[in-house]
Coordinates of C-alpha atoms and ligand atoms in Angstrom, one line a residue:
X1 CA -112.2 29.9 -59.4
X2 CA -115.7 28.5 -58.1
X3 CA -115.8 26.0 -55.0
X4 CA -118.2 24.6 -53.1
X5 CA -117.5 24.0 -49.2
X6 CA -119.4 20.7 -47.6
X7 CA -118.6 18.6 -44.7
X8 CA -120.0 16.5 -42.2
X9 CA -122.2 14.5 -44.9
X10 CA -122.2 11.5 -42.6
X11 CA -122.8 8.9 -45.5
X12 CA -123.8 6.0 -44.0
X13 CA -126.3 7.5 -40.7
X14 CA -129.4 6.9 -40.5
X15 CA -131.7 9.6 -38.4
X16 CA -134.8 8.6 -36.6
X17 CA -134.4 5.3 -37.8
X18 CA -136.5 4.3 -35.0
X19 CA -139.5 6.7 -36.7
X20 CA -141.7 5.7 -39.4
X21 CA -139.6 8.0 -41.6
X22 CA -136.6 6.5 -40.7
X23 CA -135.9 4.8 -43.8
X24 CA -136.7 8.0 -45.9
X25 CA -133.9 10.3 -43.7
X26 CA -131.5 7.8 -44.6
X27 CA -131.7 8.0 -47.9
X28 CA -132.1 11.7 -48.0
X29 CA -128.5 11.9 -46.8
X30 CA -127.6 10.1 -49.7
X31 CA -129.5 11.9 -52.3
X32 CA -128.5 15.0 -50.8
X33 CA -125.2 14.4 -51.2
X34 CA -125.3 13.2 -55.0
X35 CA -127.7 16.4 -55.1
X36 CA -124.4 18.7 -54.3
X37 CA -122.2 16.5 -56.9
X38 CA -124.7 17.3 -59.6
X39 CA -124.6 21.2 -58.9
X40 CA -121.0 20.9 -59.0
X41 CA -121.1 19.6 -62.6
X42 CA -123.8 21.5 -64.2
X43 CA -122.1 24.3 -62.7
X44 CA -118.8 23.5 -63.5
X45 CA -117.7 23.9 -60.0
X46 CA -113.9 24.2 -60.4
X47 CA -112.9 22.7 -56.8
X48 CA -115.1 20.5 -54.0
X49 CA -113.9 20.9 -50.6
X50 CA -115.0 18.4 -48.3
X51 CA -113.6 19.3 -44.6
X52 CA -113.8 16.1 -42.6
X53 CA -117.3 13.4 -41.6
X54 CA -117.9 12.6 -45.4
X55 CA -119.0 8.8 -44.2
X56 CA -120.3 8.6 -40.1
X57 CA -117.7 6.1 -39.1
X58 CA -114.6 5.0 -41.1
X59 CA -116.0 3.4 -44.6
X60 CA -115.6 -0.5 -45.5
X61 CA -114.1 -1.0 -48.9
X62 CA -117.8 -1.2 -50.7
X63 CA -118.8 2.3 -49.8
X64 CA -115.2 3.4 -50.5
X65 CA -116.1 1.8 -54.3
X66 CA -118.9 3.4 -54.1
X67 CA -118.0 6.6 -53.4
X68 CA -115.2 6.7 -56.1
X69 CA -117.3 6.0 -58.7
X70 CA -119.8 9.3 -57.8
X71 CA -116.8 11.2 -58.0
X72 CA -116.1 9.9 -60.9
X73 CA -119.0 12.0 -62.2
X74 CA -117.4 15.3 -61.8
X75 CA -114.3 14.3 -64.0
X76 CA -114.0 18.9 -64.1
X77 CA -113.8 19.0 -60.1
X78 CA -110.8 18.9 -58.7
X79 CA -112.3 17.2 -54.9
X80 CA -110.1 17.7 -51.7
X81 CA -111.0 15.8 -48.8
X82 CA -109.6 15.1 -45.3
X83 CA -111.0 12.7 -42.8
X84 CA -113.0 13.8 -39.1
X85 CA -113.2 12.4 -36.5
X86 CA -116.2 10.2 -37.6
X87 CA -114.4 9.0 -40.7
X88 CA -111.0 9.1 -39.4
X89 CA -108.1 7.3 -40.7
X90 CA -105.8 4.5 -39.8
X91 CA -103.5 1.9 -41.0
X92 CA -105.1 -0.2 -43.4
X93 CA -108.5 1.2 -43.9
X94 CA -110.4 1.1 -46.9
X95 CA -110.0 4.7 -47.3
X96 CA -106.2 4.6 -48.2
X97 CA -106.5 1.1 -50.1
X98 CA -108.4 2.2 -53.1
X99 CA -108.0 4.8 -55.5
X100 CA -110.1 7.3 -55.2
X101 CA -110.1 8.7 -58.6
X102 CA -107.7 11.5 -60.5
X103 CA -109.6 14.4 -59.7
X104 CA -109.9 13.5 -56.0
X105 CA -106.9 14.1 -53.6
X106 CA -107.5 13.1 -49.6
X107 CA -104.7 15.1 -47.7
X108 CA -104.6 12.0 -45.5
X109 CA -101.4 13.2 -43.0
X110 CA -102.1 14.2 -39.6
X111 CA -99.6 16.7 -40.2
X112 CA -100.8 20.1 -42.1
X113 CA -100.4 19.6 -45.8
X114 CA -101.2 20.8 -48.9
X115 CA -102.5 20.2 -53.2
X116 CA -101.8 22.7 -55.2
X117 CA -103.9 23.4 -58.2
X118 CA -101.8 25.9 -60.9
X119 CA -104.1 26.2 -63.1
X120 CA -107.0 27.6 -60.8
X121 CA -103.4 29.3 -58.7
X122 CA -105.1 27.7 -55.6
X123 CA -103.2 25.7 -52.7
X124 CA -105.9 23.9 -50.8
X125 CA -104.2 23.0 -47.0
X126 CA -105.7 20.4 -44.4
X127 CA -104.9 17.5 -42.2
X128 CA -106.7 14.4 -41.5
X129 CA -107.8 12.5 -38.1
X130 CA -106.3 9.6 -37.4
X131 CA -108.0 9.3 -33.9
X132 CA -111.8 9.8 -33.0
X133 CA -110.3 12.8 -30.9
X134 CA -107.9 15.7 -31.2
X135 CA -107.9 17.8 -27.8
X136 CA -105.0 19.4 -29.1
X137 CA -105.7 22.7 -30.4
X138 CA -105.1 24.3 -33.8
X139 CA -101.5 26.4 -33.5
X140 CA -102.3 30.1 -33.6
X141 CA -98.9 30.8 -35.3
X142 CA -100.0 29.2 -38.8
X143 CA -100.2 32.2 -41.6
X144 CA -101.2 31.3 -45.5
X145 CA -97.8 31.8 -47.7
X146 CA -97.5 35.0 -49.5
X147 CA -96.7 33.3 -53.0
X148 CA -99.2 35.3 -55.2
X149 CA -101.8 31.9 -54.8
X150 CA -104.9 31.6 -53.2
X151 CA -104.7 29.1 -49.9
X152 CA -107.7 27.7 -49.1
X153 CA -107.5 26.1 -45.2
X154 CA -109.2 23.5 -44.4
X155 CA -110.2 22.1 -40.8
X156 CA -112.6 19.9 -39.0
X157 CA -113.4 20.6 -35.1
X158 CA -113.6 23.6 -33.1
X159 CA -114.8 22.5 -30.3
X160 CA -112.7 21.1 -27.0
X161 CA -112.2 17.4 -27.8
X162 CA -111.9 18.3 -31.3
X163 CA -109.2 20.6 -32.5
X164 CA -109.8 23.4 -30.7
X165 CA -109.9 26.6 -32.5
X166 CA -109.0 30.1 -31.7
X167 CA -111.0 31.9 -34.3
X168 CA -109.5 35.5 -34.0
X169 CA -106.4 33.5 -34.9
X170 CA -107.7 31.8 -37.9
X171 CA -109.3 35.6 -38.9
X172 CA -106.2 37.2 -39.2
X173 CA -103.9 33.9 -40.9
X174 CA -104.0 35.4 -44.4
X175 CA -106.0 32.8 -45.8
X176 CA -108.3 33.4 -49.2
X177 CA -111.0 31.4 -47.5
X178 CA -111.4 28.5 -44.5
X179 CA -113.5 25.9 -45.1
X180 CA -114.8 24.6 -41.3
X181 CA -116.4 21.5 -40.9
X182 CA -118.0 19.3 -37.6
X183 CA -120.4 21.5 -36.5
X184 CA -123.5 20.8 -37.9
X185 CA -125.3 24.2 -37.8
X186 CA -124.1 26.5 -40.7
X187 CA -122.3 29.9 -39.2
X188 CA -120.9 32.4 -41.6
X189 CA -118.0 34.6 -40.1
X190 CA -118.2 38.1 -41.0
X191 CA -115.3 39.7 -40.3
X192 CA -113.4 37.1 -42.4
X193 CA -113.9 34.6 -45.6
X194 CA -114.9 31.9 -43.1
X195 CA -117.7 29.1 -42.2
X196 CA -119.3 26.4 -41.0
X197 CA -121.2 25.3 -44.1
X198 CA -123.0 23.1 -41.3
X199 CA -124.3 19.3 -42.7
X200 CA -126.2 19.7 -46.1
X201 CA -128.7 16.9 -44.3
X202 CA -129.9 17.4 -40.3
X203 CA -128.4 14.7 -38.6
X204 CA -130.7 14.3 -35.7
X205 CA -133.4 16.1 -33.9
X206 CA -131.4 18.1 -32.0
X207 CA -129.9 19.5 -35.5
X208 CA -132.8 22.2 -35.5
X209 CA -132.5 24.5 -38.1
X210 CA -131.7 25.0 -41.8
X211 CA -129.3 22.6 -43.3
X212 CA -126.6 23.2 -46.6
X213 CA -123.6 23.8 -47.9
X214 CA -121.6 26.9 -49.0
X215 CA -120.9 27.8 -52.3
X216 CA -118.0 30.7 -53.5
X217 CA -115.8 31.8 -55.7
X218 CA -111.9 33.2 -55.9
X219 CA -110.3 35.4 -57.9
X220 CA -107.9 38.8 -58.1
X221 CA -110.4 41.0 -56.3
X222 CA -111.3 38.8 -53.6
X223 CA -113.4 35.8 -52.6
X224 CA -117.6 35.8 -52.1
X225 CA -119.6 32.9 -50.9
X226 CA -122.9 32.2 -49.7
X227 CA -125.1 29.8 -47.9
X228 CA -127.1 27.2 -49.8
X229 CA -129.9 25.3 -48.7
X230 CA -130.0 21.4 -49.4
X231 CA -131.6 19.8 -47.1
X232 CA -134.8 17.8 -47.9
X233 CA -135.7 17.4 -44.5
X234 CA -135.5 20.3 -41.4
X235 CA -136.5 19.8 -37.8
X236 CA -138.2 22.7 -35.5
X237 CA -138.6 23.2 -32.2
X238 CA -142.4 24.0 -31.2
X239 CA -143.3 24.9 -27.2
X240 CA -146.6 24.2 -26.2
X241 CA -147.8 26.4 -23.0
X242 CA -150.3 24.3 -21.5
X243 CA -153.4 25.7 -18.7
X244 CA -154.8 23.9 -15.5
X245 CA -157.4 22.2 -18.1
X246 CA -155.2 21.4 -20.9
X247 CA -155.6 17.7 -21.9
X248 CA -153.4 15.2 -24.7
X249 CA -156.5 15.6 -26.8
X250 CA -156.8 19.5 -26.8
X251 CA -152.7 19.1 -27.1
X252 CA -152.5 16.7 -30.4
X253 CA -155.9 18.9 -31.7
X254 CA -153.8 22.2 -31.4
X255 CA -150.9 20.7 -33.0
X256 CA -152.6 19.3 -35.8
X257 CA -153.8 23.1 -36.6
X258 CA -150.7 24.7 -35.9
X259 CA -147.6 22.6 -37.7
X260 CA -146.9 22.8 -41.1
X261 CA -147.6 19.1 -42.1
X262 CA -144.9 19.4 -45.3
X263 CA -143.7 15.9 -45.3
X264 CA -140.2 18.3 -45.0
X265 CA -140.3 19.0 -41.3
X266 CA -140.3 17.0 -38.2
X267 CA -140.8 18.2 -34.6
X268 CA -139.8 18.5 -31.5
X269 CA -142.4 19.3 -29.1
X270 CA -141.6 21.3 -25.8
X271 CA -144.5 21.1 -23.3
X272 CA -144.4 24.3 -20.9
X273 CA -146.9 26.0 -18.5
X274 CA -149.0 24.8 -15.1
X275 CA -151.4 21.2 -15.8
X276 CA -153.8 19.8 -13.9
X277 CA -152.7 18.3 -10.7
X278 CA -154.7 14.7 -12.1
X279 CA -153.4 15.6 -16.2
X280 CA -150.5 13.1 -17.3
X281 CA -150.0 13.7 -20.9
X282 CA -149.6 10.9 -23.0
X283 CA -146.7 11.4 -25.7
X284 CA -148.3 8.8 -27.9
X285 CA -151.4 10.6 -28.0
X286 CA -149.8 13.9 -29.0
X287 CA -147.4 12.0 -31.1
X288 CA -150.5 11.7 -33.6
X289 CA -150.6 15.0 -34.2
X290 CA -147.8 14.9 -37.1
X291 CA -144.3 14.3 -37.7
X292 CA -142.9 14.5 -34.3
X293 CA -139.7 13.4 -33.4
X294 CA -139.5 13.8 -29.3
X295 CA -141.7 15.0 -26.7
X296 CA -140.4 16.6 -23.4
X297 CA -142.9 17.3 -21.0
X298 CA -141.8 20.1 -18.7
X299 CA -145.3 20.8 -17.2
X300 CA -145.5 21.8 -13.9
X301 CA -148.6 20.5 -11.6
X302 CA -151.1 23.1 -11.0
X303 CA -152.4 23.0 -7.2
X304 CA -154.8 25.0 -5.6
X305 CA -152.1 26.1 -2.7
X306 CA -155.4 27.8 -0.4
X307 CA -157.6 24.6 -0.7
X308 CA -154.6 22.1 0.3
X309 CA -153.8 24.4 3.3
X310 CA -157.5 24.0 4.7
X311 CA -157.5 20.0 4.0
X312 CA -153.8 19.1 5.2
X313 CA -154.1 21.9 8.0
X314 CA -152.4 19.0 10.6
X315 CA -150.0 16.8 8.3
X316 CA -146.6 17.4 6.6
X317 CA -148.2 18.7 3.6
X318 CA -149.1 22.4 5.0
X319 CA -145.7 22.4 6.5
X320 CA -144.3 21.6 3.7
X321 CA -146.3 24.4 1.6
X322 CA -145.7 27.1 4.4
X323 CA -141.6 26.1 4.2
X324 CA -141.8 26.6 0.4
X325 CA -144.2 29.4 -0.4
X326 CA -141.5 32.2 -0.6
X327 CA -143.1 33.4 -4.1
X328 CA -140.7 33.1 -6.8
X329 CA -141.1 31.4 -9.6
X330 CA -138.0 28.8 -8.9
X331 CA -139.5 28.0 -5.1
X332 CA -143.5 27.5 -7.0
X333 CA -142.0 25.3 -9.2
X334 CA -139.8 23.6 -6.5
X335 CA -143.3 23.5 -4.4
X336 CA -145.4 22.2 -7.0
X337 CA -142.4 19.4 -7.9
X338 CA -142.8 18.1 -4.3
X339 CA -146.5 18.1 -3.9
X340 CA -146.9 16.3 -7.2
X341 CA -144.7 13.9 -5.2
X342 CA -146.5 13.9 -1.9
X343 CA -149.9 13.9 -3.3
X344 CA -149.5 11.6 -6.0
X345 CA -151.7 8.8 -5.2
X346 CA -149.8 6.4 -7.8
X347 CA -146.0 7.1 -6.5
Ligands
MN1 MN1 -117.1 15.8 -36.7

């Protein structure tokens, strides 16, 4: 029996959309998406688990039409879904007014409960959200049956507001394999057939990282799976350590030399290190260096603690140096924070 584990697809996000590739992110979560059906039916992927977040907030009725008919392109997939906390349910929502297609089966209670494929001998449990939250945590007491099936769980959360989850629990319930879903970086357990298969697209910037879905496979002598990467689009973290005579123009220069300028990978630039007391980099300079996302400057102002002694010798500014200059690296910073403060002659 071969399955492939998704979740947290967020159709309907759009990333950066406040960046000039804004409009390209959003339809890469799309395409990514369709990208993962069309795996499942060259490779006659037997079941598609989809454990919670398919759509970033609960679907209208077009995108519910919409997503039944790509479904309906994998007629050989059985598809089990359950809703997150993004998607959740409730009374009335487009989600549980249409069909959804034969070979698609939402375990919509917010109770534990269960499709059972015979022919593949697989039982595929879950539960859905019917509330953005659910502090309540996962019992530890639930164990997979011991009918001669393979039980597949299913669950979305894992973190306090969202179904906490006690994973030395879920390591020892018996099931074949559990199929995590809502946090967005993929994490393979090792002691036990269990994952995160993480979003196949980065959501936002602070999804740094590679980005996928699992695929695996069931039968008498056990279950294997592995990661696979699908996203079209990755963000990295780059620091920059900067020096006294470091300037936005050396900055964006060094950048340009030093980032891969793939149209694949967007960045999130970390300034470090002592600037000029006078420097104030400009992010928009350094923004035209590539694709970068953010920009956090923490920069320190470099000062020239001998020199301001002499000059300030009678004002609050020596005091303030002498009360501060115990030599660690916390009370420099802490020193060099309140003279850009005292000395700036814009604040
Ligand atoms: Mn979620």
């Amino acid at each position: 029996m071969k399955f492939i584990h998704t979740a947290d697809i967020h159709l309907g996000a759009s990333p950066d959309r406040d960046l000039p590739w804004g409009e390209a992110r959003r339809l890469a979560v799309y395409k990514t998406f369709e990208g993962i059906l069309n795996t499942a039916r060259e490779e006659k992927t037997d079941l598609l688990l989809i454990a919670g977040d398919l759509f970033h907030r609960p679907p209208v009725l077009r995108e519910v039409r919409e997503l039944a008919a790509l479904f309906s392109r994998i007629p050989d997939t059985q598809v089990v879904l359950t809703a997150g906390n993004h998607d959740h349910l409730y009374p009335g929502c487009a989600m549980l007014s249409l069909p959804l297609g034969e070979n698609v089966h939402l375990l919509d209670s917010q109770a534990l409960s269960s499709v059972t494929f015979p022919s593949l001998k697989t039982v595929v449990h879950g539960f859905s959200y019917h509330q953005p939250g659910h502090p309540a945590p996962f019992p530890a007491s639930v164990t997979a049956p011991k009918d001669g099936m393979h039980h597949i769980l299913m669950l979305h959360g894992g973190d306090e507001q969202h179904l906490p989850l006690s994973f030395d629990a879920l390591a020892s319930s018996g099931f074949d394999y559990i199929a995590l879903g809502h946090i967005h970086q993929p994490r393979l357990f090792e002691r036990c057939p269990m994952a995160y298969c993480g979003s196949p697209e980065p959501m936002d910037r602070t999804d740094t990282g590679r980005r996928g879905y699992i695929k695996g496979s069931i039968d008498d002598s056990g279950v294997d799976f592995r990661f696979i990467p699908s996203a079209s689009g990755e963000y990295r973290q780059v620091t920059i350590t900067v020096n006294p005579a470091s300037t936005s123009a050396q900055i964006t220069d060094l950048l340009r030399e030093k980032l891969d300028h793939s149209e694949k990978y967007f960045y999130r630039i970390i300034l470090a290190g002592e600037r000029g007391p006078d420097i104030r980099f400009d992010p928009e300079i350094i923004s035209m260096a590539g694709q970068i996302s953010d920009i956090t400057d923490r920069t320190v102002p470099s000062f020239d603690i001998d020199r301001l002694l002499e000059e300030h010798s009678h004002d609050l500014i020596s005091h303030y140096i002498r009360k501060l200059s115990g030599g660690t690296e916390t009370e420099k910073k802490a020193l060099f924070y309140g003279l850009a403060a005292l000395l700036d002659p814009e604040g």
